[in-house]
Amino acid sequence: MGKGIKTFIKNAAPKAFNFLLFLVIWQLIVVVFKIKVFILPSPIRVLQHLFYPPIAAKYNWWLHVGATFMEVIVSFVATAIAGIFIAVMICWSPVMNQLLSPIIILFNSLPKIALAPLFLVWFGYGFLPNILVAFMVAFFPVVINSAAGLMAVEEDLLDLVNYLNATKAQIFIKIRIPNSLPYIFAGLKISATMCVVGSIVGEFIAADKGLGYLLRDAQAFIDTPTMFACLFLLSIIGLALFFAIGQLERLVMPWNRRREA
Amino acid sequence: MISQPRAGKSIGRFALSEKTLLSIKNLKKVFPLQGEELVALGSVSFDVYPGEFVTIVGPSGCGKTTLLKIIAGLLPKSEGEIHVDEAMFDPTREVGFVFQKALLLNWRRVLDNVLLPIEILKLDKKKYRSKAMEMLELVGLKGFENAYPNELSGGMQQRVSLARALIHDPKLILMDEPFGALDAITREKMNLELQRIWSESKKTIIFITHEINEAVFLSDRVVVMSARPSRMVGAVDIDFPRPRKLEVRTTPQFGEYAVKLYKMLEIT
Ligand SMILES: Nc1ncnc2c1ncn2[C@@H]1O[C@H](COP(=O)(O)OP(=O)(O)OP(=O)(O)O)[C@@H](O)[C@H]1O
Ligand SMILES: [Mg+2]
């Protein structure tokens, strides 16, 4: 365990250093060229908006971060469950495949974000339409990747269980699903990014809270430091989710971890 | 076991038991290939008697793998007959297959790879754990039961697949060049082990190899196949007493068998 922490620090230290260097250069550029704050605020200014109580108190950060975070998490979990489930159905039954594949291809060719105004009409302001937008944007990569993984089994591996007359369920549980895990995780990583995009777009159009809402609100007042603060928080949400998926992947697929080591 | 006088042509002492475990007649296999037909097996006939160790040799691409897959029910035949004596064994549960490739599931540890047939056959996994450990010791992989396949060498992986093919105690074992990926020394060791497993457990083995010496050393009978469209060229009974020691390979008789086989394969 101690070793794990050590390697974590060893891996993280250069990244943290690079990030700090980036902030310092940014600060220098703003100061040296005297860039106006509504064009590009300095990082210190942005951090003040987030953490310096007299300024930060004007913004209800927790409320907005909480709202966006919830939307991202809920939509992500929904895409994961629905995506994997539908992929399994498609691969399980040829009838399901013929039924669902055309619908999926049709929906996937749609610019999903264009559905957001429609969801506003149907479901009004708030949580639900935002989650639906995020779901629509992020769902297809999960289905497509998972289905590809379930199909991509070496013919010889099927021989290995077929000569013992394995049932279809056994083939799925023991061969197809574990074989598809790397594909599923690749799909989930795309989905995580897309869920943040979808939630924000939803909030642009129909919300009274959340970072997307705050971004548009700040835009109306040309409050650039607040906009940057929002972007900063959004990237933190995205990174946190990405990190969590990576940890889950290591947990679920320990055989890959060993190869890395 | 002492070899008995031969009965009939190229059938050997096992013909005395009369009943065949497996009887193949005029087996033909055609693959569709870009609108044309590829005749993988022309007309193949041979019998296998219970307890026999039969080896099939033949040039690369002559359909040896195809033949084993048809026997295992993995491929449909095109023409001909395969008769299995179901009173002697249950072809759906009592076959073990060692494939040309190791085919380990990289998400399972070695022990769980060995136990795969037990799971597929819905047998009690707990009961077979200690047997799996024994099998791993037998193939020289003691201490590796918790390793993942990608942590093993190619030869070690192939030995895991051998343990896996034996775990459910099959009566008929089909082996498709199982030792091709092993180094010479391990290969000799595995030959001795295989002979021991076979004679102790009274299994029937159909074995494929490219290595003539391996074929002569292991087999009761070596069947020779021709190039495509393949047919049976002939068979040679190997009359060495069991258990055979590696030294048997230095006897003149061993050389004679080998020369006979080389001639049949038209390598002289
Ligand atoms: N599924 C398939 N579809 C089409 N052709 C096939 C198929 N499987 C095998 N063949 C062809 O059948 C022939 C026999 O193949 P097979 O794998 O049985 O040969 P083999 O005797 O095992 O060769 P080797 O000693 O190299 O393993 C080859 O020409 C191969 O191209
Ligand atoms: Mg072959």
Coordinates of N, CA and C in Angstrom, one line a residue, chain B residues 1 25 32 48 67 76 90 101 110 127 141 143 165 194 234 236 254:
Chain B
M1 N 2.7 -53.3 -19.9 CA 2.0 -53.8 -21.0 C 2.9 -54.5 -22.0
K25 N -15.2 -43.4 -41.5 CA -15.2 -44.0 -42.8 C -15.5 -43.0 -43.9
P32 N -16.1 -24.0 -48.5 CA -16.3 -23.1 -49.6 C -15.1 -22.0 -49.6
V48 N -10.3 -46.2 -34.1 CA -9.5 -46.0 -32.9 C -10.1 -47.0 -31.9
L67 N -9.8 -32.5 -39.1 CA -10.2 -33.8 -38.7 C -10.6 -33.8 -37.2
P76 N -19.0 -29.3 -39.0 CA -19.8 -30.4 -39.6 C -19.0 -31.1 -40.7
D90 N -19.2 -40.8 -23.3 CA -20.2 -39.8 -23.7 C -19.5 -38.7 -24.5
K101 N -3.2 -23.8 -30.5 CA -2.8 -22.6 -29.7 C -3.2 -22.8 -28.3
V110 N -4.4 -18.8 -13.7 CA -4.1 -20.1 -14.2 C -5.0 -21.2 -13.6
K127 N -14.8 -29.5 -5.6 CA -14.3 -30.8 -5.6 C -13.0 -30.9 -6.5
L141 N 3.9 -26.8 -13.2 CA 3.6 -25.4 -13.0 C 3.2 -25.1 -11.6
G143 N 3.0 -23.6 -8.1 CA 3.3 -22.3 -7.7 C 2.9 -21.2 -8.6
A165 N -7.2 -29.6 -20.4 CA -7.9 -30.6 -21.2 C -8.1 -31.9 -20.4
L194 N 3.1 -37.6 -20.5 CA 1.9 -38.0 -21.3 C 1.8 -39.5 -21.3
G234 N -1.4 -44.8 -45.0 CA -1.1 -46.0 -44.4 C -0.9 -45.8 -42.9
V236 N 1.5 -47.4 -39.3 CA 2.6 -48.2 -38.8 C 2.3 -48.5 -37.4
F254 N 13.7 -48.5 -33.7 CA 13.1 -47.1 -33.7 C 13.4 -46.4 -35.0

